[in-house]
C-alpha angles and dihedrals in degrees: 000000000000091000091050091053091049091049092052091048091050092049092050091048091050090047092053092045092049092049094052101038106059119174138238111284093201091055090044090055090058091049099051097067090103092050097063094068093070104015095051143253117244109271095011130102120215117239089188134073096034095202129080113292115181122237107244102187108107093012119146114279096226091048092052092049092048094046096048091045091050091050089050093052095041093243088120115048128222120120097223096040093047089057091046091049094048089058093057131087122214089258093051090050090053090047093051093045091049093051097043095044089054094058122098108242 
């Protein structure tokens, strides 16, 4: 029970931190070049991969931070995204999330 309370407290602290410390959208724009291949380029359709890949432009900032962080730690599983996440720092994740969340879907 004590561990669960600490986990909830840590998650809330991270949530508050992520909400207040947004990143640099210009830097995020330079980092997302590898994302477009799977997540789509406006007006293009992706021939590969042939399974559902979510659109990430205009996605919620906190969701993007949480998802990329979970891929980095292995808490969220996907072979390609785990490798992408492992290559990112906390600041780069915030930068990417700031840029992508600012796009019009």
